[in-house]
């Protein structure tokens, strides 16, 4: 008898789809759409569909594993937890709690993740952890400093736009549900401009395609701003009412002409003028920046600069007009919103040592002292695939005494563990999730009992805490006791603030309390001045950057001469969420092996033909993979999709550097150049 | 005519493959086999051309070529939904439907030895649902509903062949959309990196068919010419003939995924040329052996008639494939081979005409093949085909020495014809959406 349940996808993805999951005899057998979510009115994506295989995969880790003499053996939970507890006590006694590094990433969203930190803080008494984030903080901080908050219009408002600019975003792969209102807008006559070094799937219906060199977007935006102001294609009234620092900004951009921008970006002058014409004359404009271009050392300033184009044309706070970067309106349960929650504390509390930068994970792990790191606990993450400068991360991992990884599958990181604990999947424990794109709070519902001996993290911590000598009474003050009733009770208690219950969420997604469908429609901007800050003193005081938006060449990328002539891009693919999903048979059908995309103009002098094995390398590392010769990528750039495991053939982060972005403590791991050479011809 | 069918909007499909995964979940297919696929036009994103995607499975055509051409009646039409259903239990794995279908819908499963394909999710349809793929599409590009059925569509991925597919389409003009872009970022040699579409029929994978068709043309010709006098048949000829028959029969069986079900293949003589071929081959084998045993003269003429029917059936089988050669006939045409062989053995002077025709057809074909590089293999093949396969017999005939050594003559012809027939399978292809998108 097939039963249907409402749930939501907790991946690190814009769409955060509402889904119906079909369960037969404790087995996930189908995934169906849930049109109650206005942002995901049709089906989920291929990854959502692939949960049927993912949940039932024979590759799943179902029991605790211990590595002995290089190979993993199944052990009991008692053995696993006893050893971990003993190690934790030993390290605490000999080196202090902060010799243990707790590392969690974005593998699965949910409120229950808070209990992990509670364990380390209140039960173990402290630990070392990371600050910053791999993903998007530079752009978040840029937006926060300019507009005061990270929010945008509801996704379906895109349909009202007259001009849509996809600036470094490829929703056809990374946010497929955005294609619904995007297509609706184009069907109604909207213009689509795509700015991307690649001719992406999202550019299929584009009217204008601008292909700047990676990391030079700020130069392009400054020239466009200059043209807009010179031609008076600006919203004077909007600027007078809501904008701080326009005069300074106008005087500042007057120096940037299109010849300057063209030389830097590689975009012809007439294309820059064309772009400016569209932005200045087609209204309303929704400007949709992606997250790739802010992962450069100039990422924050780049995003600030692009955002000025929405501001000076008055495309904020109106239907069809918004700055569509991140919509944190459904993150109603967070005390401190992103990006502020990523930052290291101004006053360390002596309990949790937040001293390791996510961007420099390997380097900082290696140099951390007093105490040195002895153990790592990894959950919801795969740092040996996803963190920059993997070679250093790997060294740091191997230097440790003991490694625990909580995982569903044998990732690159799990393979380096001493103990692997089987992780729950999204169907095995209820939780509540928000979304950084759609405006709903949703229930990710438990629909099956955990497979094998899988235990949710909340239960793992509970059992571990008992071994550390706590009685259940004390524990229940900090942790969640095992059992679904405790989960439900906890979630209900969090919902009660908004007069909501779990039963409400079981009927479908609920619009976030306090939602503004049109963000900033009240024209209140929570910046220090209460206005949109084109000139921001905070940029100077917080990040020691120019208070005006500027273009600064990204580190490493414009060294001349360089033995590494090609820009390396590592965008996401529809086939994965970062390093998740490509281990599935059905996903391998679409992406069987890693490839490097190279333009025929760059392939020919290197004697590279489609399908040849090539080496992509720089001074940090080297990977070997198949070449795909394609016009999709502009000349001068090569593309390897992010998220391949080393065991799947090629791991891109061996080539990337661990650096922080100019603001927001993001990771500037896109600042990479490489050389490519033929290894073996396929003919 | 209004019926339920697929509705597809090219302008909304970005090749996300959700539909393919939904099909996998619903029908438990084993990758890399997939009943649904997304094909794309201009995959290498050549500048000054648009690009396009088409999600497709079986269109459950009203005039379904798989159904009419299947020799075993493994295909049937579901009365309630109109779905074309394939029955794996009666399929012999001959893969002829994969040639007949212009939509690349039937998929051969080598592990099972039979074909499988989209079943329209009939179970879901009968419960009032819609096919899983159409429910899963995240952009609304693929959906399901009442449609007006047309003979075919003048759109990317559709054939000229009018099979009345159950799909309505829109948005194909997206293929013409080319954004304003900087063409200096690309070189001028666009054509070089055009993605080549591989042929679905490859000679090196079709040896059983090459052996079968060459032998059949050869044996039937030899029989017509040399076996007319029952009492004069040499026992060595009879033995070689029967060995040839056995080889042809075994080859045709080897080609099947399910050889033990081969008997089913004559069930569909009413509409399948493949059924007819197999029936006539069985009759040819049975009667010729009976003739050699009984020496009844009447049987000879029956066999000659059967031979002609058999050869015509073979040629008709290949009427569903796409010619990749320019000449009106292929030089390996089995009827032509038959005529050449018969005339060599009976009226050698006439046979010169047929051999010359074969040679001319061969040269026309190769002259028009636009091969950039003439490889050693091509030269070697041409040597055997022309010098051994045509030159030797022609010399022997012109010197009037046909009777010198009949076995050498027959062998040299056989070698030439075998090579030509091998090339024939590289010169044909199925009609497939990959070529028309």
mmCIF file of N, CA and C in Angstrom, chain A residues 164-169 192-200 203 206-214 216-217 219-221 224 261-262 265-279 569 632 634, chain B residues 179-183 185-186:
data_model
loop_
_atom_site.group_PDB
_atom_site.id
_atom_site.type_symbol
_atom_site.label_atom_id
_atom_site.label_comp_id
_atom_site.label_asym_id
_atom_site.label_seq_id
_atom_site.Cartn_x
_atom_site.Cartn_y
_atom_site.Cartn_z
ATOM 1 N N UNK A 164 15.325 41.077 -17.727
ATOM 2 C CA UNK A 164 15.932 40.150 -16.768
ATOM 3 C C UNK A 164 17.401 40.037 -17.117
ATOM 4 N N UNK A 165 18.240 40.266 -16.116
ATOM 5 C CA UNK A 165 19.676 40.098 -16.345
ATOM 6 C C UNK A 165 20.175 38.945 -15.491
ATOM 7 N N UNK A 166 20.621 37.892 -16.147
ATOM 8 C CA UNK A 166 21.268 36.801 -15.431
ATOM 9 C C UNK A 166 22.757 37.118 -15.445
ATOM 10 N N UNK A 167 23.241 37.632 -14.325
ATOM 11 C CA UNK A 167 24.647 38.053 -14.289
ATOM 12 C C UNK A 167 25.435 36.976 -13.538
ATOM 13 N N UNK A 168 25.968 36.051 -14.326
ATOM 14 C CA UNK A 168 26.738 34.964 -13.705
ATOM 15 C C UNK A 168 25.877 33.911 -13.048
ATOM 16 N N UNK A 169 24.612 33.880 -13.372
ATOM 17 C CA UNK A 169 23.774 32.809 -12.843
ATOM 18 C C UNK A 169 23.222 31.985 -14.001
ATOM 19 N N UNK A 192 15.871 39.293 -22.241
ATOM 20 C CA UNK A 192 16.791 38.531 -21.385
ATOM 21 C C UNK A 192 18.226 38.844 -21.787
ATOM 22 N N UNK A 193 18.993 39.282 -20.799
ATOM 23 C CA UNK A 193 20.428 39.507 -21.015
ATOM 24 C C UNK A 193 21.183 38.525 -20.142
ATOM 25 N N UNK A 194 22.140 37.826 -20.716
ATOM 26 C CA UNK A 194 22.946 36.892 -19.935
ATOM 27 C C UNK A 194 24.393 37.367 -19.962
ATOM 28 N N UNK A 195 24.972 37.465 -18.772
ATOM 29 C CA UNK A 195 26.378 37.868 -18.671
ATOM 30 C C UNK A 195 27.127 36.701 -18.049
ATOM 31 N N UNK A 196 27.961 36.057 -18.827
ATOM 32 C CA UNK A 196 28.578 34.811 -18.387
ATOM 33 C C UNK A 196 29.677 34.466 -19.389
ATOM 34 N N UNK A 197 30.839 34.031 -18.913
ATOM 35 C CA UNK A 197 31.859 33.616 -19.885
ATOM 36 C C UNK A 197 31.407 32.411 -20.709
ATOM 37 N N UNK A 198 30.367 31.736 -20.254
ATOM 38 C CA UNK A 198 29.854 30.569 -20.981
ATOM 39 C C UNK A 198 28.544 30.916 -21.686
ATOM 40 N N UNK A 199 28.252 30.212 -22.756
ATOM 41 C CA UNK A 199 26.923 30.301 -23.366
ATOM 42 C C UNK A 199 26.096 29.182 -22.726
ATOM 43 N N UNK A 200 25.508 29.481 -21.585
ATOM 44 C CA UNK A 200 24.870 28.459 -20.759
ATOM 45 C C UNK A 200 23.506 28.057 -21.310
ATOM 46 N N UNK A 203 20.904 30.671 -21.518
ATOM 47 C CA UNK A 203 20.973 31.721 -22.537
ATOM 48 C C UNK A 203 20.240 31.337 -23.817
ATOM 49 N N UNK A 206 18.139 34.104 -24.806
ATOM 50 C CA UNK A 206 18.698 35.429 -24.509
ATOM 51 C C UNK A 206 18.682 36.331 -25.740
ATOM 52 N N UNK A 207 18.542 37.625 -25.488
ATOM 53 C CA UNK A 207 18.650 38.598 -26.563
ATOM 54 C C UNK A 207 20.062 39.134 -26.675
ATOM 55 N N UNK A 208 20.745 39.165 -25.536
ATOM 56 C CA UNK A 208 22.117 39.682 -25.523
ATOM 57 C C UNK A 208 22.945 38.767 -24.636
ATOM 58 N N UNK A 209 24.111 38.387 -25.137
ATOM 59 C CA UNK A 209 25.016 37.544 -24.343
ATOM 60 C C UNK A 209 26.365 38.248 -24.251
ATOM 61 N N UNK A 210 26.740 38.582 -23.027
ATOM 62 C CA UNK A 210 28.009 39.279 -22.789
ATOM 63 C C UNK A 210 28.941 38.289 -22.107
ATOM 64 N N UNK A 211 30.162 38.152 -22.625
ATOM 65 C CA UNK A 211 31.053 37.128 -22.081
ATOM 66 C C UNK A 211 32.366 37.720 -21.576
ATOM 67 N N UNK A 212 32.322 38.316 -20.386
ATOM 68 C CA UNK A 212 33.542 38.926 -19.850
ATOM 69 C C UNK A 212 34.503 37.866 -19.328
ATOM 70 N N UNK A 213 35.757 38.232 -19.183
ATOM 71 C CA UNK A 213 36.695 37.344 -18.515
ATOM 72 C C UNK A 213 36.267 37.198 -17.052
ATOM 73 N N UNK A 214 36.447 36.028 -16.472
ATOM 74 C CA UNK A 214 36.067 35.842 -15.074
ATOM 75 C C UNK A 214 36.728 36.883 -14.174
ATOM 76 N N UNK A 216 36.154 39.996 -13.796
ATOM 77 C CA UNK A 216 36.251 41.393 -14.250
ATOM 78 C C UNK A 216 34.894 42.092 -14.281
ATOM 79 N N UNK A 217 33.888 41.474 -13.700
ATOM 80 C CA UNK A 217 32.519 41.995 -13.799
ATOM 81 C C UNK A 217 32.383 43.416 -13.255
ATOM 82 N N UNK A 219 34.459 45.853 -13.450
ATOM 83 C CA UNK A 219 34.877 46.821 -14.465
ATOM 84 C C UNK A 219 33.749 47.065 -15.467
ATOM 85 N N UNK A 220 33.095 45.969 -15.847
ATOM 86 C CA UNK A 220 31.961 46.070 -16.769
ATOM 87 C C UNK A 220 30.858 46.934 -16.150
ATOM 88 N N UNK A 221 30.549 46.657 -14.883
ATOM 89 C CA UNK A 221 29.460 47.375 -14.213
ATOM 90 C C UNK A 221 29.796 48.857 -14.047
ATOM 91 N N UNK A 224 29.252 50.589 -17.281
ATOM 92 C CA UNK A 224 27.812 50.716 -17.544
ATOM 93 C C UNK A 224 27.228 51.828 -16.686
ATOM 94 N N UNK A 261 37.039 49.598 -19.658
ATOM 95 C CA UNK A 261 36.342 48.365 -19.287
ATOM 96 C C UNK A 261 36.542 47.283 -20.340
ATOM 97 N N UNK A 262 36.538 47.684 -21.586
ATOM 98 C CA UNK A 262 36.692 46.715 -22.662
ATOM 99 C C UNK A 262 38.068 46.039 -22.596
ATOM 100 N N UNK A 265 37.833 43.595 -19.490
ATOM 101 C CA UNK A 265 36.864 42.501 -19.514
ATOM 102 C C UNK A 265 36.938 41.663 -20.783
ATOM 103 N N UNK A 266 37.511 42.238 -21.838
ATOM 104 C CA UNK A 266 37.490 41.527 -23.112
ATOM 105 C C UNK A 266 36.148 41.632 -23.816
ATOM 106 N N UNK A 267 35.283 42.515 -23.337
ATOM 107 C CA UNK A 267 33.973 42.695 -23.970
ATOM 108 C C UNK A 267 34.066 43.891 -24.923
ATOM 109 N N UNK A 268 33.643 43.747 -26.173
ATOM 110 C CA UNK A 268 33.731 44.870 -27.114
ATOM 111 C C UNK A 268 32.910 46.071 -26.650
ATOM 112 N N UNK A 269 33.384 47.243 -27.012
ATOM 113 C CA UNK A 269 32.743 48.489 -26.588
ATOM 114 C C UNK A 269 31.260 48.525 -26.929
ATOM 115 N N UNK A 270 30.935 48.089 -28.148
ATOM 116 C CA UNK A 270 29.520 48.205 -28.545
ATOM 117 C C UNK A 270 28.627 47.276 -27.721
ATOM 118 N N UNK A 271 29.207 46.194 -27.219
ATOM 119 C CA UNK A 271 28.412 45.304 -26.369
ATOM 120 C C UNK A 271 28.174 45.955 -25.000
ATOM 121 N N UNK A 272 29.175 46.676 -24.509
ATOM 122 C CA UNK A 272 29.015 47.380 -23.230
ATOM 123 C C UNK A 272 27.935 48.461 -23.376
ATOM 124 N N UNK A 273 27.994 49.174 -24.472
ATOM 125 C CA UNK A 273 26.976 50.213 -24.708
ATOM 126 C C UNK A 273 25.582 49.605 -24.824
ATOM 127 N N UNK A 274 25.528 48.472 -25.492
ATOM 128 C CA UNK A 274 24.242 47.779 -25.660
ATOM 129 C C UNK A 274 23.675 47.368 -24.301
ATOM 130 N N UNK A 275 24.557 46.832 -23.476
ATOM 131 C CA UNK A 275 24.129 46.425 -22.131
ATOM 132 C C UNK A 275 23.601 47.634 -21.359
ATOM 133 N N UNK A 276 24.335 48.740 -21.444
ATOM 134 C CA UNK A 276 23.911 49.955 -20.744
ATOM 135 C C UNK A 276 22.561 50.439 -21.271
ATOM 136 N N UNK A 277 22.393 50.331 -22.571
ATOM 137 C CA UNK A 277 21.112 50.768 -23.152
ATOM 138 C C UNK A 277 19.948 49.950 -22.574
ATOM 139 N N UNK A 278 20.125 48.627 -22.568
ATOM 140 C CA UNK A 278 19.065 47.775 -22.008
ATOM 141 C C UNK A 278 18.743 48.176 -20.569
ATOM 142 N N UNK A 279 19.814 48.295 -19.751
ATOM 143 C CA UNK A 279 19.600 48.577 -18.326
ATOM 144 C C UNK A 279 18.963 49.950 -18.143
ATOM 145 N N UNK A 569 37.360 27.881 -14.545
ATOM 146 C CA UNK A 569 36.036 28.096 -13.943
ATOM 147 C C UNK A 569 35.532 26.770 -13.404
ATOM 148 N N UNK A 632 30.820 26.329 -26.015
ATOM 149 C CA UNK A 632 30.039 26.819 -24.880
ATOM 150 C C UNK A 632 30.854 27.776 -24.015
ATOM 151 N N UNK A 634 33.957 30.547 -23.517
ATOM 152 C CA UNK A 634 34.687 31.517 -24.337
ATOM 153 C C UNK A 634 36.168 31.167 -24.369
ATOM 154 N N UNK B 179 21.462 34.976 -29.565
ATOM 155 C CA UNK B 179 21.663 36.272 -28.910
ATOM 156 C C UNK B 179 22.722 37.079 -29.639
ATOM 157 N N UNK B 180 22.650 38.380 -29.479
ATOM 158 C CA UNK B 180 23.769 39.208 -29.938
ATOM 159 C C UNK B 180 24.954 38.837 -29.080
ATOM 160 N N UNK B 181 26.055 38.478 -29.685
ATOM 161 C CA UNK B 181 27.225 38.081 -28.915
ATOM 162 C C UNK B 181 28.496 38.423 -29.664
ATOM 163 N N UNK B 182 29.624 38.311 -28.965
ATOM 164 C CA UNK B 182 30.912 38.690 -29.536
ATOM 165 C C UNK B 182 31.508 37.511 -30.283
ATOM 166 N N UNK B 183 31.429 37.549 -31.592
ATOM 167 C CA UNK B 183 31.871 36.394 -32.377
ATOM 168 C C UNK B 183 33.399 36.292 -32.465
ATOM 169 N N UNK B 185 35.201 35.806 -30.138
ATOM 170 C CA UNK B 185 35.642 34.841 -29.119
ATOM 171 C C UNK B 185 35.751 33.439 -29.683
ATOM 172 N N UNK B 186 35.418 33.277 -30.953
ATOM 173 C CA UNK B 186 35.405 31.948 -31.554
ATOM 174 C C UNK B 186 36.210 32.002 -32.842
#
